Short mmCIF file of C-alpha atoms and ligand atoms in Angstrom, two decimals:
data_model
loop_
_atom_site.label_atom_id
_atom_site.label_comp_id
_atom_site.label_asym_id
_atom_site.label_seq_id
_atom_site.Cartn_x
_atom_site.Cartn_y
_atom_site.Cartn_z
CA UNK A 1 95.72 -4.21 20.42
CA UNK A 2 96.89 -3.88 24.02
CA UNK A 3 93.48 -4.20 25.68
CA UNK A 4 93.50 -7.60 27.27
CA UNK A 5 89.91 -8.14 28.32
CA UNK A 6 87.78 -9.80 25.72
CA UNK A 7 84.32 -11.25 25.67
CA UNK A 8 83.76 -13.96 23.10
CA UNK A 9 80.34 -13.93 21.49
CA UNK A 10 79.67 -17.33 19.99
CA UNK A 11 77.30 -16.84 17.09
CA UNK A 12 74.57 -19.40 16.53
CA UNK A 13 72.94 -17.38 13.76
CA UNK A 14 70.86 -15.03 15.90
CA UNK A 15 69.61 -11.77 14.48
CA UNK A 16 70.94 -9.81 17.46
CA UNK A 17 74.56 -11.06 17.49
CA UNK A 18 76.02 -7.71 16.44
CA UNK A 19 73.79 -5.90 18.88
CA UNK A 20 75.13 -8.05 21.74
CA UNK A 21 78.68 -7.17 20.71
CA UNK A 22 77.87 -3.46 20.60
CA UNK A 23 76.17 -3.52 23.98
CA UNK A 24 79.17 -5.24 25.57
CA UNK A 25 81.54 -2.71 24.05
CA UNK A 26 79.32 0.15 25.17
CA UNK A 27 79.93 -1.21 28.65
CA UNK A 28 83.68 -0.79 28.02
CA UNK A 29 84.64 -4.41 27.43
CA UNK A 30 85.96 -5.43 24.01
CA UNK A 31 83.97 -8.20 22.32
CA UNK A 32 84.39 -10.33 19.23
CA UNK A 33 81.77 -12.34 17.35
CA UNK A 34 82.95 -15.74 16.19
CA UNK A 35 81.09 -18.62 14.55
CA UNK A 36 80.56 -21.60 16.88
CA UNK A 37 83.02 -23.73 14.91
CA UNK A 38 85.82 -21.23 15.47
CA UNK A 39 85.13 -20.74 19.18
CA UNK A 40 87.75 -23.21 20.49
CA UNK A 41 90.47 -21.69 18.34
CA UNK A 42 89.51 -18.17 19.43
CA UNK A 43 89.55 -19.14 23.10
CA UNK A 44 93.00 -20.65 22.97
CA UNK A 45 94.42 -17.62 21.16
CA UNK A 46 92.59 -14.84 23.01
CA UNK A 47 91.79 -16.10 26.51
CA UNK A 48 88.43 -14.32 26.84
CA UNK A 49 87.21 -13.40 30.32
CA UNK A 50 83.66 -14.47 29.48
CA UNK A 51 81.61 -16.14 26.77
CA UNK A 52 78.14 -15.28 25.49
CA UNK A 53 76.11 -17.73 23.39
CA UNK A 54 73.76 -15.85 21.05
CA UNK A 55 70.25 -16.76 20.05
CA UNK A 56 69.55 -18.55 16.82
CA UNK A 57 66.74 -19.86 14.63
CA UNK A 58 67.32 -23.59 15.29
CA UNK A 59 65.95 -26.01 17.88
CA UNK A 60 68.55 -27.78 20.01
CA UNK A 61 66.83 -31.18 19.68
CA UNK A 62 67.20 -31.15 15.87
CA UNK A 63 70.04 -33.38 14.87
CA UNK A 64 72.05 -30.90 12.81
CA UNK A 65 71.39 -27.79 14.91
CA UNK A 66 74.57 -25.83 15.72
CA UNK A 67 76.20 -26.91 18.98
CA UNK A 68 79.45 -25.91 20.64
CA UNK A 69 82.26 -28.29 21.48
CA UNK A 70 81.20 -29.42 24.96
CA UNK A 71 84.68 -28.89 26.40
CA UNK A 72 83.74 -25.19 26.49
CA UNK A 73 81.78 -25.87 29.70
CA UNK A 74 84.87 -27.15 31.52
CA UNK A 75 87.22 -24.24 30.95
CA UNK A 76 86.17 -22.30 34.04
CA UNK A 77 85.28 -19.28 31.87
CA UNK A 78 81.90 -17.71 32.77
CA UNK A 79 79.19 -18.35 30.17
CA UNK A 80 75.93 -16.54 29.50
CA UNK A 81 73.49 -18.16 27.06
CA UNK A 82 70.80 -15.98 25.50
CA UNK A 83 67.58 -17.58 24.15
CA UNK A 84 68.79 -20.46 21.93
CA UNK A 85 72.07 -20.06 23.84
CA UNK A 86 70.30 -20.85 27.12
CA UNK A 87 68.55 -23.84 25.58
CA UNK A 88 71.91 -25.11 24.33
CA UNK A 89 73.42 -24.93 27.80
CA UNK A 90 70.43 -26.80 29.23
CA UNK A 91 70.52 -29.43 26.49
CA UNK A 92 74.29 -30.00 26.55
CA UNK A 93 74.44 -30.26 30.35
CA UNK A 94 71.64 -32.79 30.71
CA UNK A 95 68.48 -30.67 31.04
CA UNK A 96 65.45 -30.90 28.78
CA UNK A 97 64.22 -28.53 26.06
CA UNK A 98 60.75 -28.82 24.58
CA UNK A 99 58.54 -27.06 22.11
CA UNK A 100 55.78 -25.12 23.79
CA UNK A 101 52.24 -25.09 22.44
CA UNK A 102 52.27 -21.34 22.87
CA UNK A 103 54.78 -18.89 21.48
CA UNK A 104 55.94 -16.24 23.96
CA UNK A 105 56.69 -13.07 22.05
CA UNK A 106 57.10 -9.39 22.92
CA UNK A 107 57.49 -7.48 26.13
CA UNK A 108 56.86 -9.80 29.03
CA UNK A 109 56.72 -9.10 32.76
CA UNK A 110 59.40 -11.12 34.51
CA UNK A 111 60.20 -11.76 38.16
CA UNK A 112 63.89 -11.95 39.05
CA UNK A 113 65.73 -13.55 41.96
CA UNK A 114 67.94 -10.61 42.81
CA UNK A 115 70.17 -12.77 44.98
CA UNK A 116 71.61 -14.15 41.71
CA UNK A 117 74.83 -12.40 40.63
CA UNK A 118 73.35 -11.74 37.19
CA UNK A 119 70.38 -9.86 38.60
CA UNK A 120 72.08 -7.99 41.44
CA UNK A 121 70.48 -4.60 42.13
CA UNK A 122 67.65 -5.19 39.66
CA UNK A 123 64.02 -4.50 40.45
CA UNK A 124 62.14 -7.63 41.60
CA UNK A 125 60.08 -7.44 38.46
CA UNK A 126 60.42 -5.70 35.07
CA UNK A 127 59.67 -6.38 31.44
CA UNK A 128 61.94 -8.19 28.99
CA UNK A 129 61.77 -9.06 25.29
CA UNK A 130 60.77 -12.68 24.79
CA UNK A 131 60.81 -14.39 21.41
CA UNK A 132 60.64 -18.17 21.68
CA UNK A 133 58.65 -21.33 21.17
CA UNK A 134 61.13 -23.81 22.69
CA UNK A 135 61.69 -23.63 26.42
CA UNK A 136 63.79 -25.31 29.11
CA UNK A 137 61.38 -27.74 30.75
CA UNK A 138 63.93 -29.40 33.07
CA UNK A 139 67.07 -27.74 34.39
CA UNK A 140 70.42 -29.54 34.24
CA UNK A 141 71.92 -30.71 37.50
CA UNK A 142 73.46 -27.93 39.54
CA UNK A 143 71.20 -25.24 38.06
CA UNK A 144 68.36 -23.30 39.68
CA UNK A 145 65.68 -21.13 38.13
CA UNK A 146 66.40 -17.43 38.75
CA UNK A 147 63.59 -15.74 36.81
CA UNK A 148 60.07 -16.59 35.76
CA UNK A 149 57.18 -15.24 33.71
CA UNK A 150 53.50 -16.21 33.70
CA UNK A 151 54.26 -18.76 30.95
CA UNK A 152 57.82 -19.78 31.59
CA UNK A 153 59.00 -21.12 34.91
CA UNK A 154 62.62 -21.18 33.81
CA UNK A 155 62.94 -17.74 32.21
CA UNK A 156 66.54 -17.71 33.48
CA UNK A 157 68.77 -20.30 35.10
CA UNK A 158 72.04 -20.22 36.97
CA UNK A 159 74.81 -22.41 38.22
CA UNK A 160 76.54 -19.79 40.32
CA UNK A 161 79.35 -22.07 41.35
CA UNK A 162 80.36 -22.76 37.75
CA UNK A 163 79.39 -19.23 36.66
CA UNK A 164 77.14 -20.54 33.90
CA UNK A 165 73.92 -18.62 33.25
CA UNK A 166 71.07 -18.76 30.78
CA UNK A 167 68.42 -16.16 30.01
CA UNK A 168 65.48 -17.01 27.77
CA UNK A 169 64.94 -13.33 26.85
CA UNK A 170 66.93 -10.79 24.85
CA UNK A 171 68.71 -8.57 27.38
CA UNK A 172 70.59 -6.91 24.50
CA UNK A 173 67.53 -5.12 23.10
CA UNK A 174 66.05 -1.86 24.32
CA UNK A 175 62.75 -3.64 24.88
CA UNK A 176 64.26 -5.38 27.90
CA UNK A 177 63.90 -2.68 30.53
CA UNK A 178 66.90 -3.70 32.64
CA UNK A 179 68.82 -5.47 29.87
CA UNK A 180 71.80 -3.20 30.12
CA UNK A 181 72.11 -3.82 33.87
CA UNK A 182 71.94 -7.58 33.32
CA UNK A 183 74.76 -7.51 30.77
CA UNK A 184 76.69 -5.18 33.05
CA UNK A 185 76.26 -7.61 35.94
CA UNK A 186 77.53 -10.44 33.75
CA UNK A 187 80.60 -8.44 32.73
CA UNK A 188 81.49 -6.81 36.03
CA UNK A 189 79.91 -8.97 38.70
CA UNK A 190 80.44 -12.42 37.15
CA UNK A 191 83.42 -12.03 34.76
CA UNK A 192 85.07 -9.40 37.00
CA UNK A 193 85.88 -7.15 34.06
CA UNK A 194 87.92 -4.00 34.66
CA UNK A 195 86.48 -2.23 31.60
CA UNK A 196 89.52 -1.21 29.56
CA UNK A 197 87.80 -0.67 26.19
CA UNK A 198 87.14 2.90 25.18
CA UNK A 199 87.99 5.04 22.21
CA UNK A 200 90.84 6.73 24.01
CA UNK A 201 92.64 3.44 24.54
CA UNK A 202 91.73 2.26 21.03
CA UNK A 203 93.21 5.43 19.62
CA UNK A 204 96.54 5.04 21.33
CA UNK A 205 96.75 1.31 20.47
CA UNK A 206 95.71 1.83 16.84
CA UNK A 207 98.14 4.70 16.42
CA UNK A 208 100.99 2.54 17.69
CA UNK A 209 99.92 -0.38 15.47
CA UNK A 210 99.78 1.76 12.34
CA UNK A 211 103.18 3.28 13.12
CA UNK A 212 104.67 -0.18 13.53
CA UNK A 213 103.14 -1.52 10.32
CA UNK A 214 103.85 1.49 8.14
CA UNK A 215 107.33 2.42 9.39
CA UNK A 216 108.57 5.02 6.95
CA UNK A 217 106.35 3.77 4.11
CA UNK A 218 103.92 5.93 2.14
CA UNK A 219 100.17 5.62 2.73
CA UNK A 220 97.49 6.65 0.26
CA UNK A 221 93.85 7.25 1.15
CA UNK A 222 90.88 8.29 -0.95
CA UNK A 223 89.06 10.79 1.24
CA UNK A 224 85.40 11.23 0.40
CA UNK A 225 84.37 13.42 3.32
CA UNK A 226 82.12 10.62 4.64
CA UNK A 227 82.43 9.58 8.29
CA UNK A 228 84.66 6.53 7.83
CA UNK A 229 87.18 8.08 5.48
CA UNK A 230 87.31 11.34 7.46
CA UNK A 231 87.99 9.60 10.77
CA UNK A 232 90.50 7.31 9.07
CA UNK A 233 92.32 10.31 7.59
CA UNK A 234 92.51 11.94 11.02
CA UNK A 235 93.83 8.76 12.65
CA UNK A 236 96.43 8.07 9.95
CA UNK A 237 97.53 11.67 9.94
CA UNK A 238 98.14 11.49 13.68
CA UNK A 239 100.04 8.22 13.24
CA UNK A 240 102.20 8.83 10.17
CA UNK A 241 101.91 12.58 9.49
CA UNK A 242 103.39 13.57 6.17
CA UNK A 243 103.79 9.97 5.03
CA UNK A 244 100.05 10.04 4.44
CA UNK A 245 98.60 11.44 1.25
CA UNK A 246 94.85 11.98 1.03
CA UNK A 247 93.28 12.47 -2.34
CA UNK A 248 89.94 14.22 -2.18
CA UNK A 249 88.17 14.16 -5.51
CA UNK A 250 85.51 16.83 -5.74
CA UNK A 251 83.24 15.48 -8.44
CA UNK A 252 81.02 18.53 -8.28
CA UNK A 253 78.12 16.46 -6.98
CA UNK A 254 78.41 17.31 -3.30
CA UNK A 255 76.00 19.41 -1.27
CA UNK A 256 76.33 23.13 -0.67
CA UNK A 257 79.80 24.06 0.68
CA UNK A 258 80.64 20.42 1.35
CA UNK A 259 83.81 20.32 -0.73
CA UNK A 260 85.15 23.43 1.00
CA UNK A 261 84.24 22.03 4.41
CA UNK A 262 86.23 18.86 3.78
CA UNK A 263 89.16 20.92 2.59
CA UNK A 264 88.92 23.24 5.61
CA UNK A 265 88.91 20.26 7.97
CA UNK A 266 91.97 18.56 6.46
CA UNK A 267 94.05 20.88 4.35
CA UNK A 268 95.89 22.46 7.26
CA UNK A 269 96.94 19.28 8.98
CA UNK A 270 100.28 17.52 8.81
CA UNK A 271 99.35 15.20 5.97
CA UNK A 272 99.55 15.84 2.27
CA UNK A 273 96.06 16.81 1.18
CA UNK A 274 95.30 16.94 -2.51
CA UNK A 275 91.97 18.29 -3.68
CA UNK A 276 91.15 17.51 -7.26
CA UNK A 277 88.52 19.77 -8.70
CA UNK A 278 87.12 17.45 -11.30
CA UNK A 279 83.64 18.94 -11.60
CA UNK A 280 83.79 19.72 -15.29
CA UNK A 281 85.29 16.34 -16.08
CA UNK A 282 82.42 14.52 -14.33
CA UNK A 283 79.72 16.79 -15.70
CA UNK A 284 81.15 16.33 -19.20
CA UNK A 285 80.85 12.55 -18.91
CA UNK A 286 77.32 12.85 -17.50
CA UNK A 287 76.04 15.13 -20.24
CA UNK A 288 72.82 13.84 -21.76
CA UNK A 289 72.58 10.90 -19.33
CA UNK A 290 69.28 10.51 -17.41
CA UNK A 291 69.24 6.86 -16.41
CA UNK A 292 70.34 6.52 -12.72
CA UNK A 293 72.27 3.25 -13.06
CA UNK A 294 74.18 4.70 -15.98
CA UNK A 295 74.98 7.81 -13.96
CA UNK A 296 76.32 5.63 -11.14
CA UNK A 297 78.48 3.62 -13.49
CA UNK A 298 79.97 6.66 -15.19
CA UNK A 299 80.75 8.33 -11.85
CA UNK A 300 82.28 5.14 -10.42
CA UNK A 301 84.53 4.64 -13.42
CA UNK A 302 85.57 8.26 -13.64
CA UNK A 303 86.37 8.27 -9.93
CA UNK A 304 88.79 5.38 -10.33
CA UNK A 305 90.35 6.99 -13.37
CA UNK A 306 91.00 10.31 -11.61
CA UNK A 307 92.26 8.53 -8.49
CA UNK A 308 94.68 6.40 -10.51
CA UNK A 309 96.01 9.38 -12.43
CA UNK A 310 96.68 11.29 -9.23
CA UNK A 311 98.19 8.31 -7.44
CA UNK A 312 100.63 7.81 -10.32
CA UNK A 313 101.86 11.37 -9.90
CA UNK A 314 102.72 10.59 -6.27
CA UNK A 315 104.95 7.66 -7.24
CA UNK A 316 105.53 4.71 -4.95
CA UNK A 317 102.58 3.76 -2.72
CA UNK A 318 103.38 1.24 0.03
CA UNK A 319 99.96 1.07 1.66
CA UNK A 320 96.47 1.76 0.50
CA UNK A 321 94.22 2.60 3.47
CA UNK A 322 90.60 1.48 3.60
CA UNK A 323 87.78 2.12 6.04
CA UNK A 324 86.58 -1.50 6.30
CA UNK A 325 84.47 -1.76 9.47
CA UNK A 326 83.58 -4.63 11.80
CA UNK A 327 80.10 -5.13 10.38
CA UNK A 328 81.71 -5.83 6.96
CA UNK A 329 84.15 -8.28 8.53
CA UNK A 330 81.43 -10.17 10.41
CA UNK A 331 79.13 -10.24 7.41
CA UNK A 332 81.87 -11.60 5.20
CA UNK A 333 82.03 -14.75 7.32
CA UNK A 334 82.51 -15.37 10.98
CA UNK A 335 86.15 -16.28 10.51
CA UNK A 336 86.84 -12.70 9.43
CA UNK A 337 88.09 -13.43 5.93
CA UNK A 338 89.30 -10.42 4.02
CA UNK A 339 86.78 -8.03 2.58
CA UNK A 340 87.57 -5.63 -0.14
CA UNK A 341 85.27 -2.71 0.26
CA UNK A 342 85.03 -0.02 -2.33
CA UNK A 343 87.41 2.61 -0.99
CA UNK A 344 85.39 5.59 -2.03
CA UNK A 345 81.90 4.33 -2.08
CA UNK A 346 81.15 4.51 -5.76
CA UNK A 347 83.27 1.93 -7.50
CA UNK A 348 85.78 -0.86 -7.00
CA UNK A 349 89.41 -0.84 -5.96
CA UNK A 350 91.80 0.80 -8.39
CA UNK A 351 93.49 -1.74 -10.65
CA UNK A 352 96.41 0.31 -11.84
CA UNK A 353 97.99 1.29 -8.57
CA UNK A 354 100.41 -1.14 -7.08
CA UNK A 355 100.77 -1.17 -3.33
CA UNK A 356 102.42 -3.49 -0.84
CA UNK A 357 99.35 -4.05 1.27
CA UNK A 358 96.07 -2.69 2.52
CA UNK A 359 95.78 -1.16 5.96
CA UNK A 360 92.38 -1.28 7.61
CA UNK A 361 92.59 0.13 11.13
CA UNK A 362 88.79 0.03 11.64
CA UNK A 363 88.31 -3.69 11.07
CA UNK A 364 87.41 -4.06 14.75
CA UNK A 365 85.07 -1.07 15.03
CA UNK A 366 81.35 -0.55 14.74
CA UNK A 367 80.01 2.56 13.03
CA UNK A 368 79.01 4.26 16.28
CA UNK A 369 82.51 3.62 17.64
CA UNK A 370 83.99 5.28 14.57
CA UNK A 371 81.93 8.36 15.34
CA UNK A 372 83.15 8.36 18.95
CA UNK A 373 86.71 7.95 17.70
CA UNK A 374 86.17 10.92 15.38
CA UNK A 375 85.19 13.06 18.36
CA UNK A 376 88.21 11.76 20.30
CA UNK A 377 90.38 12.87 17.37
CA UNK A 378 88.83 16.33 17.51
CA UNK A 379 86.95 16.24 14.22
CA UNK A 380 84.10 18.73 13.89
CA UNK A 381 80.55 17.54 14.60
CA UNK A 382 79.38 18.16 11.05
CA UNK A 383 81.83 15.53 9.78
CA UNK A 384 81.30 13.06 12.60
CA UNK A 385 77.51 13.18 12.50
CA UNK A 386 77.20 13.55 8.77
CA UNK A 387 74.19 11.65 7.49
CA UNK A 388 74.76 8.97 4.86
CA UNK A 389 75.31 10.42 1.43
CA UNK A 390 75.35 8.26 -1.66
CA UNK A 391 78.70 8.04 -3.42
CA UNK A 392 77.26 9.44 -6.68
CA UNK A 393 75.96 12.35 -4.60
CA UNK A 394 73.50 14.82 -6.06
CA UNK A 395 73.70 13.03 -9.41
CA UNK A 396 70.96 10.72 -8.19
CA UNK A 397 68.98 13.52 -6.52
CA UNK A 398 68.70 15.46 -9.75
CA UNK A 399 66.20 13.38 -11.65
CA UNK A 400 66.87 13.17 -15.36
CA UNK A 401 69.77 14.87 -17.08
CA UNK A 402 72.27 16.67 -14.83
CA UNK A 403 73.20 20.25 -15.60
CA UNK A 404 75.16 22.79 -13.61
CA UNK A 405 72.02 24.92 -13.31
CA UNK A 406 69.93 22.06 -11.88
CA UNK A 407 72.69 21.18 -9.42
CA UNK A 408 72.86 24.73 -8.21
CA UNK A 409 69.06 24.96 -7.77
CA UNK A 410 69.08 21.71 -5.79
CA UNK A 411 72.03 22.76 -3.61
CA UNK A 412 70.30 25.96 -2.53
CA UNK A 413 66.93 24.34 -1.84
CA UNK A 414 68.50 21.34 -0.04
CA UNK A 415 70.52 23.66 2.16
CA UNK A 416 67.38 25.56 3.25
CA UNK A 417 65.54 22.30 4.07
CA UNK A 418 68.45 20.90 6.02
CA UNK A 419 69.17 24.03 7.99
CA UNK A 420 65.51 24.50 8.99
CA UNK A 421 65.37 20.90 10.20
CA UNK A 422 68.67 21.10 11.99
CA UNK A 423 67.40 24.01 14.05
CA UNK A 424 64.10 22.36 14.89
CA UNK A 425 62.91 20.09 17.69
CA UNK A 426 62.18 17.31 15.18
CA UNK A 427 65.91 16.95 14.42
CA UNK A 428 66.46 14.13 16.91
CA UNK A 429 63.92 11.93 15.12
CA UNK A 430 65.61 12.23 11.75
CA UNK A 431 67.78 9.57 10.17
CA UNK A 432 68.17 11.16 6.77
CA UNK A 433 66.76 14.25 5.12
CA UNK A 434 67.39 15.88 1.78
CA UNK A 435 65.76 17.49 -1.23
CA UNK A 436 65.28 16.05 -4.71
CA UNK A 437 64.97 18.08 -7.88
CA UNK A 438 62.38 16.29 -9.99
CA UNK A 439 62.33 16.69 -13.75
CA UNK A 440 58.72 17.72 -13.57
CA UNK A 441 57.95 21.30 -14.65
CA UNK A 442 54.57 22.90 -14.08
CA UNK A 443 52.88 26.23 -14.59
CA UNK A 444 52.79 28.56 -11.64
CA UNK A 445 52.07 32.18 -10.99
CA UNK A 446 54.35 34.55 -9.16
CA UNK A 447 53.35 38.20 -8.80
CA UNK A 448 51.66 38.94 -12.07
CA UNK A 449 53.79 36.52 -14.03
CA UNK A 450 53.29 33.02 -15.28
CA UNK A 451 56.17 30.71 -14.38
CA UNK A 452 57.13 27.33 -15.75
CA UNK A 453 59.53 25.83 -13.22
CA UNK A 454 60.64 22.68 -11.44
CA UNK A 455 58.88 20.76 -8.67
CA UNK A 456 61.11 20.12 -5.66
CA UNK A 457 60.49 17.12 -3.41
CA UNK A 458 61.45 17.13 0.27
CA UNK A 459 62.31 13.88 2.03
CA UNK A 460 62.86 13.15 5.73
CA UNK A 461 62.93 9.66 7.19
CA UNK A 462 63.62 7.99 10.50
CA UNK A 463 65.42 4.69 10.37
CA UNK A 464 67.81 2.63 12.42
CA UNK A 465 69.31 0.52 9.67
CA UNK A 466 68.37 2.18 6.35
CA UNK A 467 66.82 -1.12 5.25
CA UNK A 468 63.41 0.10 6.31
CA UNK A 469 62.43 3.68 7.02
CA UNK A 470 59.38 5.70 8.05
CA UNK A 471 58.58 9.15 6.75
CA UNK A 472 58.70 11.73 9.52
CA UNK A 473 55.63 13.73 10.53
CA UNK A 474 57.22 17.14 10.13
CA UNK A 475 55.15 19.88 11.81
CA UNK A 476 53.14 21.93 9.28
CA UNK A 477 54.77 25.18 10.43
CA UNK A 478 58.19 23.88 9.38
CA UNK A 479 56.93 22.63 6.03
CA UNK A 480 55.21 25.97 5.52
CA UNK A 481 58.31 28.00 6.31
CA UNK A 482 60.59 25.82 4.20
CA UNK A 483 58.24 25.93 1.22
CA UNK A 484 57.94 29.68 1.34
CA UNK A 485 61.69 30.21 1.82
CA UNK A 486 62.51 27.93 -1.11
CA UNK A 487 60.04 29.63 -3.45
CA UNK A 488 61.28 33.06 -2.43
CA UNK A 489 65.00 32.38 -2.24
CA UNK A 490 65.64 29.86 -5.01
CA UNK A 491 64.75 30.71 -8.55
CA UNK A 492 63.78 27.84 -10.81
CA UNK A 493 61.34 26.17 -8.38
CA UNK A 494 57.63 27.03 -8.24
CA UNK A 495 56.22 24.01 -6.41
CA UNK A 496 57.35 22.10 -3.30
CA UNK A 497 56.02 18.67 -2.26
CA UNK A 498 56.74 16.45 0.76
CA UNK A 499 57.25 12.71 0.28
CA UNK A 500 54.95 10.73 2.61
CA UNK A 501 56.04 7.24 1.57
CA UNK A 502 57.89 4.83 3.82
CA UNK A 503 60.42 2.18 2.81
CA UNK A 504 59.12 -0.27 1.75
CA UNK A 505 57.30 0.25 -0.59
CA UNK A 506 59.48 3.21 -1.67
CA UNK A 507 63.24 3.53 -1.21
CA UNK A 508 64.87 6.39 0.65
CA UNK A 509 66.48 7.95 -2.43
CA UNK A 510 64.46 8.92 -5.48
CA UNK A 511 66.46 7.31 -8.23
P1 LIG B 601 67.71 3.44 -0.69
O1 LIG B 601 67.43 4.58 -1.63
O2 LIG B 601 68.09 2.18 -1.41
O3 LIG B 601 68.97 3.88 0.16
O4 LIG B 601 66.58 3.22 0.27
C1 LIG B 601 69.37 3.28 1.35
C2 LIG B 601 70.51 4.09 1.95
O5 LIG B 601 71.68 3.96 1.15
C3 LIG B 601 72.17 5.24 0.79
N1 LIG B 601 72.82 5.10 -0.53
C4 LIG B 601 74.14 4.94 -0.68
N2 LIG B 601 75.12 4.90 0.23
N3 LIG B 601 76.69 4.62 -1.53
C5 LIG B 601 76.39 4.74 -0.20
O6 LIG B 601 77.29 4.70 0.63
C6 LIG B 601 75.75 4.67 -2.50
O7 LIG B 601 76.05 4.58 -3.68
C7 LIG B 601 74.40 4.82 -2.05
N4 LIG B 601 73.20 4.90 -2.69
C8 LIG B 601 72.25 5.04 -1.72
C9 LIG B 601 70.95 6.13 0.79
O8 LIG B 601 71.30 7.50 0.91
C10 LIG B 601 70.22 5.59 1.99
O9 LIG B 601 70.79 6.07 3.18
#
C-alpha cells in the first residue's frame, strides 16, 4: 500500500483494541493492531508516526503482566496510553500505580487542561468513560496532570516535550463525549498526521497491488451476493477485468428476487459471470430433512461440489480470491498469521481445485470500510447495506422440512415485512429483520371458511455485534398493517406472531 502514515496500536489485551483502530482510520489515518511482543519489529519495518497503547485486563505491578520493550519510549515517536496503557507508561517511566479502594466505572465528569496539545479546543469539562480500579498515584518525572475527576487526580498525564501522553479513560468509545476530538488531536496536533487514508486511496492502491500480483493470471471467486464477496467482485473486476471469473451459485434458498438482483448487478460487467441455477439439486438433497444442522451440512457440501464442478470446466485457476477481513486477521493472532475463511459462508475451502495462491485484498479492512469501498466502487445500496444473511439462507428460516411451496410462502411474507420496515421511521434502529415460517399449523377462519394454515413469525432486532441483540419495539400500526397484508396477500398463512425475545436467551435465527 502506498499510504505512508501509520499509527501502531500496541495491544495489551483490551476489549476495545479494534475499536481504537477503527476510530483512528475513521479520522483518515491508517492503523494496525499488533501484539506487544511484535511492536519493535513492526516499528522498524513500518515507521509509524504515532503509537497507541491499548487498555488491558492486567495490573502493571503484577510480575508477568504484559509490558513493552522500554526502548519504545526513546524513539521520539509520540505515544498515547489508554487506561492500562497509561498505567504502563507511568510504571515504566518511574511513576507509581496503585489499586484504588473504589472502582471508577461509567460516564464520569472530567476537567481538562485545554492548554495541553491533546485537549486543544475541548470544553473545560465533559464526560468520559472510565473503567478502572488501578490508578496512577505518582506521575513519572517530566509529566504533569492534564485532567482530573472527583476521584482521580491524574485522569490524564502529559510530557509535552517528549510527546508522551496517558489517558485513564476510553476516548475511543461513544460514551466519551469528546473522545473523537481527543484522538483527532493526538493524530493531527501531536503526530502531525496529514490524513492520507480513505477508501479512494485504498481503492487505487489495492487495484494496483492486485494487478501486479495477478499479472495475466486467472482469478476465481465464489460470489454469494453478500457484502464482502460483492465488493470483492467489483474490485477484482476493475483490476483484472475478464481475467476474473465469478461463480454465483443460486441454491434456491435466497430471498425474493435476490438471485436476479445479484445477476443484474454483475452480469453486465467486464468479468466472466457464471450463474448456476442449482435450486432443484439443493432441494433434492434437502428432501425429507428437518434437522437444522443436517440442512447446513448438506448445503455446505453441495455448495463445494457445485463450485468444484464449475471451476473444473473453467480449466486452470491461478488465484482463488477470498474476502478475509481485518477482524479475522487480528482474531487469528496478533502477528497476522494466515486465516482460511470459508469462501462462501457455508462450508470449507474446495479441496479439488488447484490454484497457485489465495488473494485476499481486504485483509487490512474493517467491515464498515468494505461498505464504504463498495459505495466508492459504485455498487448499489441494496448490496452494500445488505443485512447479514446466513449462508444456508431460507433453509434455516423454514422450520422443518423444506419444500418449494413453503419457500415461496416465506419469500412473499418476508418481502412484505422487510419492505414495510424499510419504509418506516423505525428502520434506523434495525440490525436484522426477517420472517420465519414455522411448522406450526392452526385452525383459522377466513370469510365463511375454516382454514388450516401456517403460523408466520416476524423478527426484528437491534444489535451492534450480533453476539447480543434486543428485540425492537415496532409500533403497533406497523405490526397491524404487516399482519393484515400478509394474511390478505400470501396464501398458506393464517396467523402472524412477533418474536419478543432478546439474545440471550434466544438466538437471532430460529433454527
Ligand atoms: P444467531 O442465530 O446465532 O445468529 O443469533 C447470529 C448472526 O449470525 C447470522 N448467521 C450466519 N451468518 N453464515 C453467516 O454468515 C451462517 O451460516 C450464519 N448462520 C447465522 C445470523 O443471521 C445472525 O446475524
